[in-house]
Amino acid sequence: MYFNKSEIWKWKNWDISWSLSKKSSDENNITILLVHGFGASKKHWRHNQNFLGQFFNCYAIDLIGFGESSQPIALLNYEAYKQNSIKYSFDLWSNQITKFCSEIIKSPVYLVGNSIGGVISLKAAEILKNNCKGVILIDCAQRTMDDKRLKKGDILMNLLRPVLKTVVRQRLISNTLFTRAANPKVIKKILEQAYPSGKNIDEELIEILYKPAKRENSKEAFRGFINLFDDYLATDLFDKINIPIQLIWGEKDPWESLSEAKAWKKNYENITRLDVIKGAGHCPHDEEPEQTNKLICEFIQETK
């Protein structure tokens, strides 16, 4: 697979890695920014960026903490500031996206986000206002472990939750969990859940996910993320943006409920499309890229 050349953008003294696949003609100025999910990177758009780049200016970016971008130490709310530390949060990542749009892209943009990249894209769209033309959410994270989603009647979870929060704060625990997950055999097993058809699970994909996990501070974004128990939900953000939203969903996503996505489509007027990809899981852009690319292009043509 050919990957576009990685560029480095300096943001708050951090190195942010990004790439561009640019359309061959200047007949239009439509621009797309691809925002990956948790544990992934810009290379997870390996089957999308160059295809979309035939028609649009198509950027992809590594969120801070992932891929080839800087991986600062995770700073939790109760911890004193340390050099090279940062609080991983949706505000952090969405501010990264909006600054990238203003300093590098410098034009209105469509945001495309997978999993947590979807929530980040929604928050970034709120900040960008008229400089965001639309948002495409691919199996957007529903964040079922967030405090705001805890049901009062769930007595067991209410009892266990304080213990869970205390445990995952411990760096020893989070590092151990990460180390156990960050090896090719476990990554492949997780992918077999995420990609129920088994399509496109190959050595290249495993390496895309495994290589960044071998970097010195790769455990830090994991620790920061698993401690986000009170942050944005997609439903907090839908009404705050006045632009069209497309949902693309894998029919067999094991982690993000299709029935909830259908409820979103029913309840929010700015969600103009819900496109379900039969047999696909959590990452249909990689598992079924031809269908996903076609749906993205349709939405952009409808809303440009």
Short mmCIF file of C-alpha atoms in Angstrom, two decimals:
data_model
loop_
_atom_site.label_atom_id
_atom_site.label_comp_id
_atom_site.label_asym_id
_atom_site.label_seq_id
_atom_site.Cartn_x
_atom_site.Cartn_y
_atom_site.Cartn_z
CA MET A 1 0.00 0.00 0.00
CA TYR A 2 1.30 3.46 -0.93
CA PHE A 3 1.13 5.98 1.91
CA ASN A 4 1.33 9.71 1.33
CA LYS A 5 4.40 11.49 2.64
CA SER A 6 4.13 12.44 6.31
CA GLU A 7 4.54 16.12 7.16
CA ILE A 8 5.13 17.65 10.59
CA TRP A 9 3.17 20.58 11.98
CA LYS A 10 4.28 22.20 15.24
CA TRP A 11 1.42 22.72 17.67
CA LYS A 12 2.06 23.86 21.25
CA ASN A 13 5.64 22.56 20.94
CA TRP A 14 4.31 19.12 19.95
CA ASP A 15 5.00 17.42 16.64
CA ILE A 16 1.80 16.59 14.77
CA SER A 17 2.06 14.24 11.81
CA TRP A 18 -0.24 14.66 8.82
CA SER A 19 -0.48 13.82 5.14
CA LEU A 20 -2.28 15.08 2.04
CA SER A 21 -3.64 13.41 -1.07
CA LYS A 22 -4.56 16.22 -3.43
CA LYS A 23 -6.91 16.19 -6.39
CA SER A 24 -5.28 16.60 -9.79
CA SER A 25 -7.41 19.52 -11.00
CA ASP A 26 -8.51 22.82 -9.50
CA GLU A 27 -12.14 22.68 -10.62
CA ASN A 28 -13.36 22.77 -7.03
CA ASN A 29 -11.90 23.47 -3.65
CA ILE A 30 -13.62 20.84 -1.52
CA THR A 31 -11.41 19.68 1.34
CA ILE A 32 -11.74 16.68 3.65
CA LEU A 33 -9.94 15.94 6.92
CA LEU A 34 -9.86 12.32 8.10
CA VAL A 35 -9.77 11.81 11.89
CA HIS A 36 -8.90 8.32 13.13
CA GLY A 37 -10.21 6.43 16.15
CA PHE A 38 -8.63 5.32 19.41
CA GLY A 39 -5.37 3.40 18.99
CA ALA A 40 -5.26 4.02 15.24
CA SER A 41 -3.50 6.62 13.09
CA LYS A 42 -3.74 8.43 9.77
CA LYS A 43 -2.57 5.24 8.06
CA HIS A 44 -5.83 3.55 9.04
CA TRP A 45 -7.29 5.52 6.12
CA ARG A 46 -5.05 3.49 3.77
CA HIS A 47 -7.97 2.55 1.49
CA ASN A 48 -9.67 5.95 1.60
CA GLN A 49 -7.28 8.89 1.43
CA ASN A 50 -5.88 8.34 -2.05
CA PHE A 51 -9.25 7.41 -3.51
CA LEU A 52 -10.92 10.50 -2.06
CA GLY A 53 -7.88 12.52 -3.08
CA GLN A 54 -8.80 11.92 -6.71
CA PHE A 55 -11.78 14.24 -6.23
CA PHE A 56 -11.00 16.41 -3.19
CA ASN A 57 -8.09 17.77 -1.20
CA CYS A 58 -7.92 14.95 1.35
CA TYR A 59 -5.92 15.38 4.56
CA ALA A 60 -5.32 12.82 7.29
CA ILE A 61 -3.85 13.56 10.71
CA ASP A 62 -2.42 11.71 13.70
CA LEU A 63 -4.09 12.84 16.91
CA ILE A 64 -1.64 13.80 19.64
CA GLY A 65 -0.68 10.64 21.53
CA PHE A 66 -1.10 8.40 18.47
CA GLY A 67 0.61 7.40 15.25
CA GLU A 68 3.69 9.50 14.53
CA SER A 69 2.56 12.53 16.55
CA SER A 70 4.09 13.43 19.91
CA GLN A 71 3.09 11.24 22.85
CA PRO A 72 3.22 13.43 25.97
CA ILE A 73 2.73 12.03 29.47
CA ALA A 74 -0.90 11.72 30.57
CA LEU A 75 -1.92 14.24 33.22
CA LEU A 76 -5.07 13.36 35.16
CA ASN A 77 -7.24 15.96 36.88
CA TYR A 78 -5.86 15.42 40.38
CA GLU A 79 -2.16 15.26 39.35
CA ALA A 80 0.36 18.09 39.55
CA TYR A 81 1.77 19.36 36.28
CA LYS A 82 4.95 17.73 35.05
CA GLN A 83 7.13 18.69 32.11
CA ASN A 84 6.02 17.04 28.86
CA SER A 85 2.57 16.22 30.29
CA ILE A 86 -0.90 16.92 28.98
CA LYS A 87 -4.53 16.18 29.81
CA TYR A 88 -5.88 13.92 27.10
CA SER A 89 -9.48 14.89 26.38
CA PHE A 90 -11.92 15.62 23.59
CA ASP A 91 -11.24 19.33 24.07
CA LEU A 92 -7.53 18.71 23.50
CA TRP A 93 -8.04 16.71 20.32
CA SER A 94 -10.78 18.95 18.90
CA ASN A 95 -8.62 22.03 19.50
CA GLN A 96 -5.80 20.25 17.67
CA ILE A 97 -8.13 19.68 14.71
CA THR A 98 -9.46 23.24 14.61
CA LYS A 99 -5.98 24.78 14.80
CA PHE A 100 -4.80 22.46 12.04
CA CYS A 101 -7.71 23.59 9.90
CA SER A 102 -6.94 27.27 10.47
CA GLU A 103 -3.14 27.06 10.15
CA ILE A 104 -2.60 24.35 7.53
CA ILE A 105 -5.82 23.76 5.57
CA LYS A 106 -7.01 27.40 5.57
CA SER A 107 -10.37 26.68 3.91
CA PRO A 108 -13.78 25.24 4.80
CA VAL A 109 -13.63 21.51 5.43
CA TYR A 110 -15.64 18.33 5.73
CA LEU A 111 -14.65 16.34 8.81
CA VAL A 112 -14.71 12.53 8.66
CA GLY A 113 -14.26 10.71 11.97
CA ASN A 114 -14.23 7.05 12.97
CA SER A 115 -15.11 5.99 16.53
CA ILE A 116 -13.79 8.62 18.97
CA GLY A 117 -12.70 10.55 15.89
CA GLY A 118 -16.41 11.13 15.35
CA VAL A 119 -16.91 12.84 18.72
CA ILE A 120 -13.75 14.88 18.11
CA SER A 121 -15.07 15.91 14.69
CA LEU A 122 -18.40 17.03 16.16
CA LYS A 123 -16.71 19.18 18.80
CA ALA A 124 -14.31 20.61 16.21
CA ALA A 125 -17.27 21.42 13.94
CA GLU A 126 -18.88 23.38 16.78
CA ILE A 127 -15.71 25.48 17.12
CA LEU A 128 -15.16 25.90 13.36
CA LYS A 129 -18.75 27.06 12.76
CA ASN A 130 -19.05 28.16 9.10
CA ASN A 131 -15.64 26.76 8.29
CA CYS A 132 -17.02 23.24 8.60
CA LYS A 133 -19.34 22.24 5.76
CA GLY A 134 -20.40 18.84 7.07
CA VAL A 135 -19.50 15.95 9.36
CA ILE A 136 -19.33 12.29 8.43
CA LEU A 137 -19.43 9.93 11.41
CA ILE A 138 -18.26 6.37 10.81
CA ASP A 139 -19.41 4.19 13.73
CA CYS A 140 -19.14 7.16 16.07
CA ALA A 141 -18.20 6.31 19.66
CA GLN A 142 -21.29 6.23 21.88
CA ARG A 143 -19.17 6.25 25.06
CA THR A 144 -21.31 3.88 27.12
CA MET A 145 -18.91 4.10 30.10
CA ASP A 146 -19.33 7.86 30.53
CA ASP A 147 -20.78 9.00 33.86
CA LYS A 148 -23.65 10.74 32.04
CA ARG A 149 -24.83 7.39 30.68
CA LEU A 150 -24.91 5.59 34.00
CA LYS A 151 -28.44 4.52 34.87
CA LYS A 152 -29.62 5.20 38.40
CA GLY A 153 -31.15 1.77 38.59
CA ASP A 154 -27.89 0.00 37.77
CA ILE A 155 -27.01 -0.69 41.41
CA LEU A 156 -24.03 -2.98 40.72
CA MET A 157 -22.35 -0.53 38.37
CA ASN A 158 -22.96 2.33 40.80
CA LEU A 159 -21.16 0.33 43.49
CA LEU A 160 -18.28 -0.80 41.27
CA ARG A 161 -17.68 2.44 39.41
CA PRO A 162 -15.65 4.25 42.13
CA VAL A 163 -13.42 1.18 42.45
CA LEU A 164 -12.96 0.99 38.69
CA LYS A 165 -12.01 4.67 38.51
CA THR A 166 -9.47 4.27 41.32
CA VAL A 167 -7.90 1.20 39.69
CA VAL A 168 -7.43 2.61 36.19
CA ARG A 169 -5.82 5.78 37.56
CA GLN A 170 -2.84 3.71 38.64
CA ARG A 171 -0.12 3.90 36.00
CA LEU A 172 1.03 0.38 36.86
CA ILE A 173 -2.43 -0.96 36.05
CA SER A 174 -2.90 1.03 32.86
CA ASN A 175 0.61 0.17 31.66
CA THR A 176 -0.01 -3.53 32.32
CA LEU A 177 -3.30 -3.47 30.43
CA PHE A 178 -1.67 -1.68 27.53
CA THR A 179 1.33 -4.01 27.36
CA ARG A 180 -0.92 -7.06 27.28
CA ALA A 181 -2.99 -5.60 24.44
CA ALA A 182 -0.13 -4.15 22.40
CA ASN A 183 1.19 -7.26 20.72
CA PRO A 184 0.41 -8.62 17.25
CA LYS A 185 -1.51 -11.69 18.43
CA VAL A 186 -3.88 -9.71 20.65
CA ILE A 187 -4.24 -6.98 18.03
CA LYS A 188 -5.29 -9.61 15.50
CA LYS A 189 -7.90 -11.02 17.90
CA ILE A 190 -9.33 -7.55 18.49
CA LEU A 191 -9.42 -6.94 14.74
CA GLU A 192 -11.34 -10.17 14.23
CA GLN A 193 -14.03 -8.73 16.51
CA ALA A 194 -13.94 -5.29 14.89
CA TYR A 195 -13.94 -6.68 11.31
CA PRO A 196 -16.56 -9.50 11.46
CA SER A 197 -16.19 -10.32 7.75
CA GLY A 198 -12.43 -10.75 8.18
CA LYS A 199 -11.86 -8.63 5.10
CA ASN A 200 -8.61 -6.62 4.96
CA ILE A 201 -7.19 -8.01 8.21
CA ASP A 202 -3.62 -8.34 6.99
CA GLU A 203 -0.04 -7.90 8.16
CA GLU A 204 -0.02 -4.28 7.01
CA LEU A 205 -3.01 -3.43 9.22
CA ILE A 206 -1.50 -5.19 12.24
CA GLU A 207 1.74 -3.25 11.72
CA ILE A 208 -0.20 0.05 11.38
CA LEU A 209 -1.62 -0.54 14.87
CA TYR A 210 1.42 -2.20 16.43
CA LYS A 211 4.25 0.09 15.32
CA PRO A 212 3.09 3.23 17.22
CA ALA A 213 2.49 1.04 20.30
CA LYS A 214 6.23 0.32 20.45
CA ARG A 215 7.14 3.99 20.95
CA GLU A 216 8.42 5.10 24.35
CA ASN A 217 5.34 6.99 25.58
CA SER A 218 2.70 4.99 23.72
CA LYS A 219 1.07 3.93 27.01
CA GLU A 220 0.26 7.51 27.98
CA ALA A 221 -2.62 8.28 25.61
CA PHE A 222 -4.15 4.94 26.63
CA ARG A 223 -3.98 5.95 30.30
CA GLY A 224 -5.44 9.36 29.55
CA PHE A 225 -8.31 7.97 27.48
CA ILE A 226 -9.42 5.19 29.83
CA ASN A 227 -9.73 7.82 32.57
CA LEU A 228 -12.20 9.95 30.59
CA PHE A 229 -15.37 9.17 32.53
CA ASP A 230 -16.97 12.60 32.12
CA ASP A 231 -16.46 14.12 28.69
CA TYR A 232 -18.52 14.89 25.58
CA LEU A 233 -21.11 12.54 24.16
CA ALA A 234 -22.16 12.84 20.53
CA THR A 235 -25.66 13.67 21.73
CA ASP A 236 -24.25 16.66 23.65
CA LEU A 237 -23.03 18.11 20.36
CA PHE A 238 -25.58 17.38 17.62
CA ASP A 239 -27.75 20.38 18.47
CA LYS A 240 -24.75 22.71 18.71
CA ILE A 241 -23.86 22.51 15.03
CA ASN A 242 -26.02 23.70 12.15
CA ILE A 243 -24.55 21.64 9.33
CA PRO A 244 -25.50 18.31 7.72
CA ILE A 245 -24.31 15.11 9.36
CA GLN A 246 -23.96 11.70 7.76
CA LEU A 247 -23.84 8.46 9.75
CA ILE A 248 -22.07 5.50 8.16
CA TRP A 249 -22.45 2.35 10.26
CA GLY A 250 -21.23 -1.21 10.11
CA GLU A 251 -24.26 -3.46 10.47
CA LYS A 252 -22.39 -5.81 12.83
CA ASP A 253 -20.40 -3.31 14.90
CA PRO A 254 -19.75 -5.19 18.16
CA TRP A 255 -19.13 -2.06 20.22
CA GLU A 256 -21.31 0.79 18.95
CA SER A 257 -25.03 0.00 18.74
CA LEU A 258 -26.71 0.33 15.36
CA SER A 259 -30.06 0.72 17.14
CA GLU A 260 -28.72 3.79 18.94
CA ALA A 261 -27.47 5.21 15.63
CA LYS A 262 -30.99 4.73 14.25
CA ALA A 263 -32.36 6.63 17.25
CA TRP A 264 -29.91 9.46 16.55
CA LYS A 265 -31.14 9.66 12.95
CA LYS A 266 -34.74 9.82 14.16
CA ASN A 267 -34.17 12.45 16.85
CA TYR A 268 -31.79 14.95 15.22
CA GLU A 269 -32.86 16.84 12.09
CA ASN A 270 -29.32 17.70 10.97
CA ILE A 271 -28.49 13.99 10.62
CA THR A 272 -29.53 13.77 6.99
CA ARG A 273 -28.33 10.23 6.22
CA LEU A 274 -27.78 6.92 7.96
CA ASP A 275 -26.05 4.48 5.64
CA VAL A 276 -25.65 0.93 6.96
CA ILE A 277 -22.95 -1.29 5.46
CA LYS A 278 -24.09 -4.88 5.52
CA GLY A 279 -21.83 -7.37 7.30
CA ALA A 280 -19.28 -4.75 8.35
CA GLY A 281 -18.13 -3.94 11.87
CA HIS A 282 -16.60 -0.99 13.69
CA CYS A 283 -14.29 0.20 10.90
CA PRO A 284 -16.19 -0.11 7.61
CA HIS A 285 -13.88 2.45 6.00
CA ASP A 286 -11.13 -0.18 6.13
CA GLU A 287 -13.21 -3.35 6.03
CA GLU A 288 -15.49 -2.22 3.17
CA PRO A 289 -13.67 0.81 1.71
CA GLU A 290 -15.33 0.79 -1.71
CA GLN A 291 -18.80 1.16 -0.22
CA THR A 292 -17.65 3.68 2.38
CA ASN A 293 -15.83 5.86 -0.17
CA LYS A 294 -18.90 5.86 -2.42
CA LEU A 295 -21.17 6.94 0.46
CA ILE A 296 -18.80 9.73 1.49
CA CYS A 297 -18.72 11.05 -2.08
CA GLU A 298 -22.51 10.93 -2.34
CA PHE A 299 -22.95 12.95 0.85
CA ILE A 300 -20.43 15.58 -0.23
CA GLN A 301 -22.06 15.94 -3.64
CA GLU A 302 -25.44 16.41 -1.93
CA THR A 303 -24.21 19.06 0.50
CA LYS A 304 -21.36 20.95 -1.20
#
